[in-house]
Amino acid sequence: MYGSLLASCGYDRKVIIWQQISGRWGKVFEYCEHASSVNCVCWAPHSYGLMLACGSSDGTISILVSDETQSWRAFRISDAHSVGVNSVSWAPSIDAEFIFNPSLVTTTTNNSLHHPIKRFVSGGCDSLIKIWREDVSSGNPEWVEETRLDGHTDWVRDVAWCPSLNISRQLIASCGQDGRLIIWQSANNDNEIRMMNTSTANNPNSNEIESKDFPSTTQYSTFWRPTILYTYSDVVWNVSWSVTGNILAVSGGDNKVVQSIFILDFVVYHSIGSTM
């Protein structure tokens, strides 16, 4: 939800924005431009304004934006994922330059402060995870693929960007048809990347897997280290972080819910319970 607004999507190819007024729900906006089912919707952080990301089986992602006049505009990412998009999740609302380069201080350009760069992550039926960034350099907002992460062997069912405001470490959780639960951790500089590679190379029993970054369009060196937290015997459908970003809930086809508690880089608690 976004305030009193609720977004829904479905197999009817529609995205509907609802608003509760005086205890009754009514349609505010209906988007019908997708050619196949809309599988996921996700509100952007409040500081970005009224903005909604939508992923569809037609392979595209739509970004719906409402301005001060309460009119809606749609920005489309064509061919985001071949066969279909299953999940989208927004990055936390902090200056993205600090996410990947914490040593920076806020600077001014043309006498204006840097604005947070909008990013979100998506997962699809092509077994890939992609990170998208809004590019406003041309004056017109455009969404560009920034990073491509390859760690699943089957459909990616869900992705979740950790909401923690820890600028020295960003985490993305992903799960899929292959039963894998993967945690992706960002590296901020060449030294960290070197340490990650050395750690993996020196540990033959490591659960870490090779990540293949798509040539980055950002000026910063961004690397995401994937670690398989667990491999289940059945499909893993959903992952969800707590508000504080230290608890991850996981649900899968084995009819169980898993909770993992993170302190720094360590999983300190792991519980499994049946939902039925």
PDB file of C-alpha atoms in Angstrom:
ATOM      1  CA  MET A   1       0.000   0.000   0.000  1.00  0.00           C
ATOM      2  CA  TYR A   2       0.933   3.653  -0.463  1.00  0.00           C
ATOM      3  CA  GLY A   3      -0.969   5.661   2.140  1.00  0.00           C
ATOM      4  CA  SER A   4      -4.632   4.967   1.393  1.00  0.00           C
ATOM      5  CA  LEU A   5      -3.826   3.533  -2.050  1.00  0.00           C
ATOM      6  CA  LEU A   6      -3.757  -0.155  -2.891  1.00  0.00           C
ATOM      7  CA  ALA A   7      -2.387  -1.681  -6.111  1.00  0.00           C
ATOM      8  CA  SER A   8      -3.585  -4.972  -7.585  1.00  0.00           C
ATOM      9  CA  CYS A   9      -2.720  -6.984 -10.693  1.00  0.00           C
ATOM     10  CA  GLY A  10      -3.885 -10.193 -12.302  1.00  0.00           C
ATOM     11  CA  TYR A  11      -4.328 -12.554 -15.210  1.00  0.00           C
ATOM     12  CA  ASP A  12      -6.711 -10.073 -16.830  1.00  0.00           C
ATOM     13  CA  ARG A  13      -3.601  -8.064 -17.844  1.00  0.00           C
ATOM     14  CA  LYS A  14      -4.712  -5.121 -15.704  1.00  0.00           C
ATOM     15  CA  VAL A  15      -3.085  -3.045 -12.995  1.00  0.00           C
ATOM     16  CA  ILE A  16      -5.645  -1.259 -10.829  1.00  0.00           C
ATOM     17  CA  ILE A  17      -4.995   1.467  -8.266  1.00  0.00           C
ATOM     18  CA  TRP A  18      -7.621   1.570  -5.513  1.00  0.00           C
ATOM     19  CA  GLN A  19      -8.250   4.215  -2.868  1.00  0.00           C
ATOM     20  CA  GLN A  20     -10.159   3.954   0.364  1.00  0.00           C
ATOM     21  CA  ILE A  21     -12.436   6.917   0.983  1.00  0.00           C
ATOM     22  CA  SER A  22     -14.905   6.965   3.875  1.00  0.00           C
ATOM     23  CA  GLY A  23     -14.502   3.234   4.366  1.00  0.00           C
ATOM     24  CA  ARG A  24     -15.221   2.347   0.741  1.00  0.00           C
ATOM     25  CA  TRP A  25     -12.760   1.291  -1.948  1.00  0.00           C
ATOM     26  CA  GLY A  26     -12.929   2.778  -5.437  1.00  0.00           C
ATOM     27  CA  LYS A  27     -10.816   2.687  -8.587  1.00  0.00           C
ATOM     28  CA  VAL A  28      -8.422   5.585  -9.032  1.00  0.00           C
ATOM     29  CA  PHE A  29      -6.561   4.372 -12.120  1.00  0.00           C
ATOM     30  CA  GLU A  30      -6.605   1.345 -14.396  1.00  0.00           C
ATOM     31  CA  TYR A  31      -3.670   0.392 -16.628  1.00  0.00           C
ATOM     32  CA  CYS A  32      -4.436  -2.076 -19.433  1.00  0.00           C
ATOM     33  CA  GLU A  33      -1.429  -1.901 -21.751  1.00  0.00           C
ATOM     34  CA  HIS A  34       0.215  -5.244 -20.972  1.00  0.00           C
ATOM     35  CA  ALA A  35      -0.255  -8.067 -23.472  1.00  0.00           C
ATOM     36  CA  SER A  36      -0.280 -10.840 -20.888  1.00  0.00           C
ATOM     37  CA  SER A  37      -0.862 -11.397 -17.176  1.00  0.00           C
ATOM     38  CA  VAL A  38       0.619  -8.907 -14.738  1.00  0.00           C
ATOM     39  CA  ASN A  39       2.402 -10.963 -12.097  1.00  0.00           C
ATOM     40  CA  CYS A  40       3.730  -8.416  -9.625  1.00  0.00           C
ATOM     41  CA  VAL A  41       3.414  -4.825  -8.466  1.00  0.00           C
ATOM     42  CA  CYS A  42       5.617  -2.938  -6.015  1.00  0.00           C
ATOM     43  CA  TRP A  43       5.363   0.609  -4.665  1.00  0.00           C
ATOM     44  CA  ALA A  44       8.521   2.712  -4.723  1.00  0.00           C
ATOM     45  CA  PRO A  45       9.822   4.306  -1.497  1.00  0.00           C
ATOM     46  CA  HIS A  46       7.641   7.249  -0.437  1.00  0.00           C
ATOM     47  CA  SER A  47      10.429   9.758  -1.057  1.00  0.00           C
ATOM     48  CA  TYR A  48      10.280   8.919  -4.791  1.00  0.00           C
ATOM     49  CA  GLY A  49       6.680  10.050  -4.990  1.00  0.00           C
ATOM     50  CA  LEU A  50       3.717   8.058  -6.226  1.00  0.00           C
ATOM     51  CA  MET A  51       5.459   5.409  -8.341  1.00  0.00           C
ATOM     52  CA  LEU A  52       4.617   1.768  -9.016  1.00  0.00           C
ATOM     53  CA  ALA A  53       6.641  -0.942 -10.792  1.00  0.00           C
ATOM     54  CA  CYS A  54       4.689  -3.692 -12.591  1.00  0.00           C
ATOM     55  CA  GLY A  55       6.067  -6.910 -14.100  1.00  0.00           C
ATOM     56  CA  SER A  56       4.260  -8.933 -16.744  1.00  0.00           C
ATOM     57  CA  SER A  57       4.402 -12.286 -18.520  1.00  0.00           C
ATOM     58  CA  ASP A  58       4.778 -10.333 -21.763  1.00  0.00           C
ATOM     59  CA  GLY A  59       8.395  -9.710 -20.687  1.00  0.00           C
ATOM     60  CA  THR A  60       8.006  -6.002 -20.007  1.00  0.00           C
ATOM     61  CA  ILE A  61       8.099  -3.846 -16.893  1.00  0.00           C
ATOM     62  CA  SER A  62       5.937  -0.746 -16.556  1.00  0.00           C
ATOM     63  CA  ILE A  63       6.696   2.129 -14.198  1.00  0.00           C
ATOM     64  CA  LEU A  64       3.504   4.042 -13.384  1.00  0.00           C
ATOM     65  CA  VAL A  65       4.024   7.569 -12.067  1.00  0.00           C
ATOM     66  CA  SER A  66       1.461  10.067 -10.774  1.00  0.00           C
ATOM     67  CA  ASP A  67       2.271  13.783 -10.789  1.00  0.00           C
ATOM     68  CA  GLU A  68       0.905  16.749  -8.829  1.00  0.00           C
ATOM     69  CA  THR A  69      -2.183  16.886 -11.057  1.00  0.00           C
ATOM     70  CA  GLN A  70      -2.979  13.249 -10.148  1.00  0.00           C
ATOM     71  CA  SER A  71      -2.602  12.174 -13.764  1.00  0.00           C
ATOM     72  CA  TRP A  72      -0.708   8.958 -14.456  1.00  0.00           C
ATOM     73  CA  ARG A  73       2.127   8.319 -16.900  1.00  0.00           C
ATOM     74  CA  ALA A  74       3.662   4.991 -17.860  1.00  0.00           C
ATOM     75  CA  PHE A  75       7.302   4.265 -18.673  1.00  0.00           C
ATOM     76  CA  ARG A  76       7.966   0.854 -20.202  1.00  0.00           C
ATOM     77  CA  ILE A  77      11.007  -1.383 -20.194  1.00  0.00           C
ATOM     78  CA  SER A  78      10.661  -3.617 -23.229  1.00  0.00           C
ATOM     79  CA  ASP A  79      12.170  -7.121 -23.209  1.00  0.00           C
ATOM     80  CA  ALA A  80      13.099  -6.859 -19.540  1.00  0.00           C
ATOM     81  CA  HIS A  81      12.994 -10.657 -19.187  1.00  0.00           C
ATOM     82  CA  SER A  82      12.317 -13.133 -21.963  1.00  0.00           C
ATOM     83  CA  VAL A  83       9.215 -15.284 -21.380  1.00  0.00           C
ATOM     84  CA  GLY A  84       8.109 -13.148 -18.433  1.00  0.00           C
ATOM     85  CA  VAL A  85       8.734 -11.063 -15.308  1.00  0.00           C
ATOM     86  CA  ASN A  86       7.891 -12.662 -11.968  1.00  0.00           C
ATOM     87  CA  SER A  87       9.009 -10.163  -9.349  1.00  0.00           C
ATOM     88  CA  VAL A  88      10.184  -6.579  -8.790  1.00  0.00           C
ATOM     89  CA  SER A  89      11.561  -4.889  -5.665  1.00  0.00           C
ATOM     90  CA  TRP A  90      12.804  -1.335  -5.074  1.00  0.00           C
ATOM     91  CA  ALA A  91      16.141  -0.340  -3.586  1.00  0.00           C
ATOM     92  CA  PRO A  92      15.959   1.670  -0.349  1.00  0.00           C
ATOM     93  CA  SER A  93      15.723   5.421  -0.746  1.00  0.00           C
ATOM     94  CA  ILE A  94      19.253   6.581  -0.049  1.00  0.00           C
ATOM     95  CA  ASP A  95      21.713   8.263  -2.358  1.00  0.00           C
ATOM     96  CA  ALA A  96      22.810   5.371  -4.577  1.00  0.00           C
ATOM     97  CA  GLU A  97      26.241   6.925  -4.985  1.00  0.00           C
ATOM     98  CA  PHE A  98      26.772   6.167  -1.302  1.00  0.00           C
ATOM     99  CA  ILE A  99      25.522   2.604  -1.705  1.00  0.00           C
ATOM    100  CA  PHE A 100      28.324   1.732  -4.075  1.00  0.00           C
ATOM    101  CA  ASN A 101      30.874   4.334  -2.941  1.00  0.00           C
ATOM    102  CA  PRO A 102      30.392   5.173   0.769  1.00  0.00           C
ATOM    103  CA  SER A 103      33.584   7.248   0.905  1.00  0.00           C
ATOM    104  CA  LEU A 104      31.863   9.928  -1.147  1.00  0.00           C
ATOM    105  CA  VAL A 105      30.352  12.971   0.499  1.00  0.00           C
ATOM    106  CA  THR A 106      27.316  14.795  -0.818  1.00  0.00           C
ATOM    107  CA  THR A 107      28.509  17.235  -3.435  1.00  0.00           C
ATOM    108  CA  THR A 108      26.833  19.817  -5.586  1.00  0.00           C
ATOM    109  CA  THR A 109      26.510  19.903  -9.317  1.00  0.00           C
ATOM    110  CA  ASN A 110      25.276  23.037 -11.004  1.00  0.00           C
ATOM    111  CA  ASN A 111      24.467  24.389  -7.536  1.00  0.00           C
ATOM    112  CA  SER A 112      21.986  21.597  -6.830  1.00  0.00           C
ATOM    113  CA  LEU A 113      22.273  18.680  -4.442  1.00  0.00           C
ATOM    114  CA  HIS A 114      22.477  15.156  -5.769  1.00  0.00           C
ATOM    115  CA  HIS A 115      19.108  13.427  -5.748  1.00  0.00           C
ATOM    116  CA  PRO A 116      18.852   9.737  -4.889  1.00  0.00           C
ATOM    117  CA  ILE A 117      19.198   7.574  -7.974  1.00  0.00           C
ATOM    118  CA  LYS A 118      16.179   5.303  -8.309  1.00  0.00           C
ATOM    119  CA  ARG A 119      16.911   1.602  -8.634  1.00  0.00           C
ATOM    120  CA  PHE A 120      14.942  -1.619  -8.496  1.00  0.00           C
ATOM    121  CA  VAL A 121      15.653  -5.295  -9.042  1.00  0.00           C
ATOM    122  CA  SER A 122      13.641  -7.764 -11.112  1.00  0.00           C
ATOM    123  CA  GLY A 123      13.564 -11.529 -11.548  1.00  0.00           C
ATOM    124  CA  GLY A 124      12.203 -13.455 -14.482  1.00  0.00           C
ATOM    125  CA  CYS A 125      11.570 -16.659 -16.369  1.00  0.00           C
ATOM    126  CA  ASP A 126      14.968 -16.348 -18.071  1.00  0.00           C
ATOM    127  CA  SER A 127      16.586 -17.381 -14.745  1.00  0.00           C
ATOM    128  CA  LEU A 128      18.177 -13.933 -14.486  1.00  0.00           C
ATOM    129  CA  ILE A 129      18.103 -11.136 -11.944  1.00  0.00           C
ATOM    130  CA  LYS A 130      18.496  -7.597 -13.279  1.00  0.00           C
ATOM    131  CA  ILE A 131      19.085  -4.273 -11.577  1.00  0.00           C
ATOM    132  CA  TRP A 132      17.577  -1.225 -13.278  1.00  0.00           C
ATOM    133  CA  ARG A 133      18.491   2.415 -12.820  1.00  0.00           C
ATOM    134  CA  GLU A 134      16.649   5.579 -13.803  1.00  0.00           C
ATOM    135  CA  ASP A 135      18.715   7.702 -16.178  1.00  0.00           C
ATOM    136  CA  VAL A 136      17.653  11.347 -16.366  1.00  0.00           C
ATOM    137  CA  SER A 137      20.729  12.645 -18.175  1.00  0.00           C
ATOM    138  CA  SER A 138      18.749  13.312 -21.352  1.00  0.00           C
ATOM    139  CA  GLY A 139      16.074  15.254 -19.512  1.00  0.00           C
ATOM    140  CA  ASN A 140      13.525  12.497 -20.049  1.00  0.00           C
ATOM    141  CA  PRO A 141      13.472   9.632 -17.524  1.00  0.00           C
ATOM    142  CA  GLU A 142      14.676   6.353 -19.005  1.00  0.00           C
ATOM    143  CA  TRP A 143      15.236   3.032 -17.272  1.00  0.00           C
ATOM    144  CA  VAL A 144      18.469   1.255 -18.171  1.00  0.00           C
ATOM    145  CA  GLU A 145      19.816  -2.160 -17.254  1.00  0.00           C
ATOM    146  CA  GLU A 146      22.709  -1.646 -14.879  1.00  0.00           C
ATOM    147  CA  THR A 147      23.638  -5.126 -13.679  1.00  0.00           C
ATOM    148  CA  ARG A 148      22.744  -8.671 -14.630  1.00  0.00           C
ATOM    149  CA  LEU A 149      23.083 -11.414 -12.010  1.00  0.00           C
ATOM    150  CA  ASP A 150      23.213 -15.073 -12.995  1.00  0.00           C
ATOM    151  CA  GLY A 151      22.882 -17.543 -10.127  1.00  0.00           C
ATOM    152  CA  HIS A 152      19.681 -19.508 -10.685  1.00  0.00           C
ATOM    153  CA  THR A 153      19.225 -22.466 -13.014  1.00  0.00           C
ATOM    154  CA  ASP A 154      15.460 -22.086 -13.437  1.00  0.00           C
ATOM    155  CA  TRP A 155      12.788 -19.404 -13.175  1.00  0.00           C
ATOM    156  CA  VAL A 156      13.436 -16.717 -10.570  1.00  0.00           C
ATOM    157  CA  ARG A 157      10.228 -16.631  -8.555  1.00  0.00           C
ATOM    158  CA  ASP A 158      10.900 -13.707  -6.223  1.00  0.00           C
ATOM    159  CA  VAL A 159      13.461 -11.022  -5.416  1.00  0.00           C
ATOM    160  CA  ALA A 160      13.601  -8.692  -2.422  1.00  0.00           C
ATOM    161  CA  TRP A 161      15.989  -5.773  -1.895  1.00  0.00           C
ATOM    162  CA  CYS A 162      16.856  -5.469   1.785  1.00  0.00           C
ATOM    163  CA  PRO A 163      15.368  -2.227   3.192  1.00  0.00           C
ATOM    164  CA  SER A 164      18.278  -1.665   5.580  1.00  0.00           C
ATOM    165  CA  LEU A 165      19.880   1.785   5.281  1.00  0.00           C
ATOM    166  CA  ASN A 166      23.339   0.334   5.915  1.00  0.00           C
ATOM    167  CA  ILE A 167      25.240   2.164   3.184  1.00  0.00           C
ATOM    168  CA  SER A 168      28.293  -0.077   3.506  1.00  0.00           C
ATOM    169  CA  ARG A 169      26.403  -3.206   2.502  1.00  0.00           C
ATOM    170  CA  GLN A 170      23.411  -3.872   0.294  1.00  0.00           C
ATOM    171  CA  LEU A 171      21.646  -7.232   0.207  1.00  0.00           C
ATOM    172  CA  ILE A 172      19.242  -8.758  -2.294  1.00  0.00           C
ATOM    173  CA  ALA A 173      17.468 -12.049  -1.621  1.00  0.00           C
ATOM    174  CA  SER A 174      16.280 -14.229  -4.491  1.00  0.00           C
ATOM    175  CA  CYS A 175      14.557 -17.583  -4.782  1.00  0.00           C
ATOM    176  CA  GLY A 176      13.433 -19.750  -7.619  1.00  0.00           C
ATOM    177  CA  GLN A 177      12.055 -22.831  -9.261  1.00  0.00           C
ATOM    178  CA  ASP A 178      15.444 -24.494  -8.719  1.00  0.00           C
ATOM    179  CA  GLY A 179      14.892 -24.468  -4.941  1.00  0.00           C
ATOM    180  CA  ARG A 180      17.763 -22.074  -4.353  1.00  0.00           C
ATOM    181  CA  LEU A 181      17.672 -19.283  -1.800  1.00  0.00           C
ATOM    182  CA  ILE A 182      20.453 -16.853  -2.713  1.00  0.00           C
ATOM    183  CA  ILE A 183      21.723 -13.779  -0.883  1.00  0.00           C
ATOM    184  CA  TRP A 184      23.502 -11.226  -3.062  1.00  0.00           C
ATOM    185  CA  GLN A 185      25.840  -8.793  -1.300  1.00  0.00           C
ATOM    186  CA  SER A 186      27.271  -5.670  -2.903  1.00  0.00           C
ATOM    187  CA  ALA A 187      30.959  -4.801  -2.893  1.00  0.00           C
ATOM    188  CA  ASN A 188      31.878  -1.138  -2.773  1.00  0.00           C
ATOM    189  CA  ASN A 189      35.400  -1.052  -4.140  1.00  0.00           C
ATOM    190  CA  ASP A 190      38.157  -3.064  -5.790  1.00  0.00           C
ATOM    191  CA  ASN A 191      39.620  -4.156  -2.441  1.00  0.00           C
ATOM    192  CA  GLU A 192      36.335  -5.709  -1.336  1.00  0.00           C
ATOM    193  CA  ILE A 193      35.915  -7.425  -4.693  1.00  0.00           C
ATOM    194  CA  ARG A 194      39.438  -8.834  -4.394  1.00  0.00           C
ATOM    195  CA  MET A 195      38.705 -10.083  -0.868  1.00  0.00           C
ATOM    196  CA  MET A 196      35.474 -11.727  -2.023  1.00  0.00           C
ATOM    197  CA  ASN A 197      37.206 -13.544  -4.863  1.00  0.00           C
ATOM    198  CA  THR A 198      40.061 -14.661  -2.614  1.00  0.00           C
ATOM    199  CA  SER A 199      37.666 -15.929   0.056  1.00  0.00           C
ATOM    200  CA  THR A 200      35.735 -18.012  -2.448  1.00  0.00           C
ATOM    201  CA  ALA A 201      38.858 -19.388  -4.127  1.00  0.00           C
ATOM    202  CA  ASN A 202      40.377 -20.477  -0.798  1.00  0.00           C
ATOM    203  CA  ASN A 203      37.251 -22.268   0.366  1.00  0.00           C
ATOM    204  CA  PRO A 204      36.350 -25.232  -1.867  1.00  0.00           C
ATOM    205  CA  ASN A 205      33.274 -25.941   0.278  1.00  0.00           C
ATOM    206  CA  SER A 206      31.916 -22.438  -0.049  1.00  0.00           C
ATOM    207  CA  ASN A 207      28.279 -21.965  -1.013  1.00  0.00           C
ATOM    208  CA  GLU A 208      29.265 -18.919  -3.008  1.00  0.00           C
ATOM    209  CA  ILE A 209      28.755 -19.101  -6.742  1.00  0.00           C
ATOM    210  CA  GLU A 210      30.209 -17.115  -9.579  1.00  0.00           C
ATOM    211  CA  SER A 211      28.321 -13.960 -10.462  1.00  0.00           C
ATOM    212  CA  LYS A 212      28.352 -12.601 -13.971  1.00  0.00           C
ATOM    213  CA  ASP A 213      27.873  -8.883 -14.010  1.00  0.00           C
ATOM    214  CA  PHE A 214      26.444  -7.352 -17.143  1.00  0.00           C
ATOM    215  CA  PRO A 215      28.699  -4.515 -18.393  1.00  0.00           C
ATOM    216  CA  SER A 216      27.701  -1.742 -16.004  1.00  0.00           C
ATOM    217  CA  THR A 217      26.387   1.587 -17.225  1.00  0.00           C
ATOM    218  CA  THR A 218      27.224   3.238 -13.915  1.00  0.00           C
ATOM    219  CA  GLN A 219      30.480   5.054 -13.293  1.00  0.00           C
ATOM    220  CA  TYR A 220      31.126   2.979 -10.173  1.00  0.00           C
ATOM    221  CA  SER A 221      32.534  -0.535 -10.026  1.00  0.00           C
ATOM    222  CA  THR A 222      29.633  -2.647  -8.793  1.00  0.00           C
ATOM    223  CA  PHE A 223      29.984  -6.312  -7.932  1.00  0.00           C
ATOM    224  CA  TRP A 224      27.459  -8.579  -6.277  1.00  0.00           C
ATOM    225  CA  ARG A 225      28.639 -11.679  -4.405  1.00  0.00           C
ATOM    226  CA  PRO A 226      26.063 -14.496  -4.479  1.00  0.00           C
ATOM    227  CA  THR A 227      25.839 -17.013  -1.642  1.00  0.00           C
ATOM    228  CA  ILE A 228      23.450 -19.947  -1.732  1.00  0.00           C
ATOM    229  CA  LEU A 229      21.921 -19.780   1.737  1.00  0.00           C
ATOM    230  CA  TYR A 230      19.971 -22.988   1.240  1.00  0.00           C
ATOM    231  CA  THR A 231      18.779 -25.339  -1.488  1.00  0.00           C
ATOM    232  CA  TYR A 232      15.319 -26.764  -0.915  1.00  0.00           C
ATOM    233  CA  SER A 233      13.791 -29.891  -2.387  1.00  0.00           C
ATOM    234  CA  ASP A 234      10.909 -27.928  -3.887  1.00  0.00           C
ATOM    235  CA  VAL A 235      10.251 -24.575  -5.543  1.00  0.00           C
ATOM    236  CA  VAL A 236      10.764 -21.499  -3.350  1.00  0.00           C
ATOM    237  CA  TRP A 237       8.001 -18.984  -4.035  1.00  0.00           C
ATOM    238  CA  ASN A 238       8.559 -15.923  -1.892  1.00  0.00           C
ATOM    239  CA  VAL A 239      11.174 -14.009   0.089  1.00  0.00           C
ATOM    240  CA  SER A 240      10.432 -11.026   2.326  1.00  0.00           C
ATOM    241  CA  TRP A 241      12.666  -8.878   4.550  1.00  0.00           C
ATOM    242  CA  SER A 242      11.610  -7.399   7.863  1.00  0.00           C
ATOM    243  CA  VAL A 243      11.427  -3.605   8.091  1.00  0.00           C
ATOM    244  CA  THR A 244      14.795  -3.527   9.869  1.00  0.00           C
ATOM    245  CA  GLY A 245      16.390  -5.772   7.260  1.00  0.00           C
ATOM    246  CA  ASN A 246      17.783  -8.389   9.665  1.00  0.00           C
ATOM    247  CA  ILE A 247      15.105 -11.076   9.290  1.00  0.00           C
ATOM    248  CA  LEU A 248      14.280 -12.872   6.052  1.00  0.00           C
ATOM    249  CA  ALA A 249      11.091 -14.918   5.718  1.00  0.00           C
ATOM    250  CA  VAL A 250      10.974 -17.600   3.022  1.00  0.00           C
ATOM    251  CA  SER A 251       8.067 -19.732   1.807  1.00  0.00           C
ATOM    252  CA  GLY A 252       8.123 -22.601  -0.641  1.00  0.00           C
ATOM    253  CA  GLY A 253       6.361 -25.536  -2.191  1.00  0.00           C
ATOM    254  CA  ASP A 254       7.267 -27.786   0.744  1.00  0.00           C
ATOM    255  CA  ASN A 255       4.522 -26.063   2.772  1.00  0.00           C
ATOM    256  CA  LYS A 256       7.007 -24.507   5.211  1.00  0.00           C
ATOM    257  CA  VAL A 257       7.986 -20.996   6.237  1.00  0.00           C
ATOM    258  CA  VAL A 258      11.630 -20.318   7.066  1.00  0.00           C
ATOM    259  CA  GLN A 259      13.053 -17.407   9.030  1.00  0.00           C
ATOM    260  CA  SER A 260      16.728 -16.457   8.980  1.00  0.00           C
ATOM    261  CA  ILE A 261      18.150 -13.742  11.225  1.00  0.00           C
ATOM    262  CA  PHE A 262      21.229 -11.885   9.997  1.00  0.00           C
ATOM    263  CA  ILE A 263      23.848 -10.132  12.119  1.00  0.00           C
ATOM    264  CA  LEU A 264      26.545  -8.673   9.893  1.00  0.00           C
ATOM    265  CA  ASP A 265      27.403 -11.509   7.460  1.00  0.00           C
ATOM    266  CA  PHE A 266      26.274 -14.397   9.657  1.00  0.00           C
ATOM    267  CA  VAL A 267      23.009 -16.282   9.850  1.00  0.00           C
ATOM    268  CA  VAL A 268      22.491 -16.698  13.583  1.00  0.00           C
ATOM    269  CA  TYR A 269      19.023 -18.229  13.663  1.00  0.00           C
ATOM    270  CA  HIS A 270      17.204 -20.550  11.328  1.00  0.00           C
ATOM    271  CA  SER A 271      13.729 -21.912  12.006  1.00  0.00           C
ATOM    272  CA  ILE A 272      11.317 -23.943   9.951  1.00  0.00           C
ATOM    273  CA  GLY A 273       7.606 -24.320  10.614  1.00  0.00           C
ATOM    274  CA  SER A 274       4.735 -25.836   8.694  1.00  0.00           C
ATOM    275  CA  THR A 275       1.980 -23.494   7.535  1.00  0.00           C
ATOM    276  CA  MET A 276      -0.692 -26.173   7.722  1.00  0.00           C
TER     277      MET A 276
END
